[in-house]
Amino acid sequence: MLSDWSGRHLDPKKRGAISQNAPPILERLGISTKHWLYLNRNFESRFKGLVGSAEAVRQACIQLNKRWVHGIGDCQCFLSATPH
């Protein structure tokens, strides 16, 4: 969130500048503030390998010929726009 704040204060013509009209970063990523704070405290205990939206992790598993990855449930719960 610090980089989001910083990007909004850069000269709009500079690389990395974020428009003042853009939604906050967590909203753009589809992550609730509650989940973000939880993950900040517990990230290493929840994930051991691949991390991302559940769909992105499933696609990576296909490409890597992995049948299962530790933390896929947490990816679905905390990092997917439509949790199940």
Coordinates of C-alpha atoms in Angstrom, one line a residue:
M1 CA 0.0 0.0 0.0
L2 CA 3.0 2.3 0.5
S3 CA 4.0 1.9 -3.1
D4 CA 0.4 2.7 -4.1
W5 CA 0.5 5.9 -2.1
S6 CA 3.9 6.8 -3.4
G7 CA 2.8 6.2 -7.0
R8 CA -0.1 8.6 -6.6
H9 CA 2.3 11.3 -5.6
L10 CA 4.7 11.0 -8.5
D11 CA 4.6 13.5 -11.4
P12 CA 1.9 12.1 -13.7
K13 CA 4.3 12.1 -16.6
K14 CA 6.9 9.9 -14.7
R15 CA 7.0 6.2 -15.1
G16 CA 5.3 4.4 -12.2
A17 CA 2.9 7.2 -11.5
I18 CA -0.6 6.0 -10.5
S19 CA -3.6 8.1 -11.5
Q20 CA -5.5 9.7 -8.6
N21 CA -8.6 8.3 -10.2
A22 CA -7.4 4.7 -10.0
P23 CA -9.1 2.6 -7.2
P24 CA -6.8 1.7 -4.2
I25 CA -4.4 -1.2 -4.9
L26 CA -6.2 -3.8 -2.7
E27 CA -9.5 -3.0 -4.5
R28 CA -7.8 -3.4 -7.9
L29 CA -6.4 -6.8 -6.7
G30 CA -9.7 -7.9 -5.2
I31 CA -8.2 -8.4 -1.7
S32 CA -10.0 -7.2 1.4
T33 CA -8.0 -5.2 3.9
K34 CA -8.9 -7.8 6.6
H35 CA -7.3 -10.6 4.4
W36 CA -4.3 -8.4 3.6
L37 CA -3.5 -7.7 7.3
Y38 CA -3.9 -11.4 8.1
L39 CA -1.6 -12.5 5.3
N40 CA 1.0 -9.9 6.4
R41 CA 1.2 -11.6 9.8
N42 CA 0.9 -15.2 8.6
F43 CA 2.2 -15.4 5.0
E44 CA 5.1 -17.9 5.6
S45 CA 2.9 -20.3 7.6
R46 CA 0.1 -20.3 5.0
F47 CA 2.1 -20.7 1.8
K48 CA 5.1 -22.9 1.0
G49 CA 5.4 -22.5 -2.8
L50 CA 3.2 -21.1 -5.4
V51 CA 1.1 -18.0 -4.5
G52 CA -1.5 -16.1 -6.4
S53 CA -5.2 -16.3 -7.3
A54 CA -6.4 -19.9 -7.2
E55 CA -6.9 -19.9 -10.9
A56 CA -3.3 -18.7 -11.6
V57 CA -1.9 -21.3 -9.2
R58 CA -4.0 -24.1 -10.9
Q59 CA -2.7 -23.0 -14.3
A60 CA 0.9 -23.0 -13.0
C61 CA 0.4 -26.5 -11.6
I62 CA -0.7 -27.7 -15.1
Q63 CA 2.4 -26.1 -16.7
L64 CA 4.6 -27.6 -14.0
N65 CA 2.9 -31.0 -14.0
K66 CA 2.1 -30.7 -10.3
R67 CA -1.1 -32.3 -9.1
W68 CA -1.3 -30.4 -5.9
V69 CA 0.2 -27.4 -4.2
H70 CA 0.3 -26.5 -0.5
G71 CA -1.9 -23.4 0.2
I72 CA -4.3 -23.6 -2.8
G73 CA -7.2 -23.3 -0.3
D74 CA -5.7 -20.1 1.1
C75 CA -5.1 -18.8 -2.4
Q76 CA -8.8 -19.3 -3.1
C77 CA -9.8 -17.7 0.3
F78 CA -7.5 -14.8 0.5
L79 CA -6.2 -14.0 -3.0
S80 CA -9.1 -14.8 -5.5
A81 CA -11.6 -12.2 -6.5
T82 CA -14.5 -14.7 -6.1
P83 CA -13.7 -16.9 -3.0
H84 CA -15.6 -20.2 -2.6

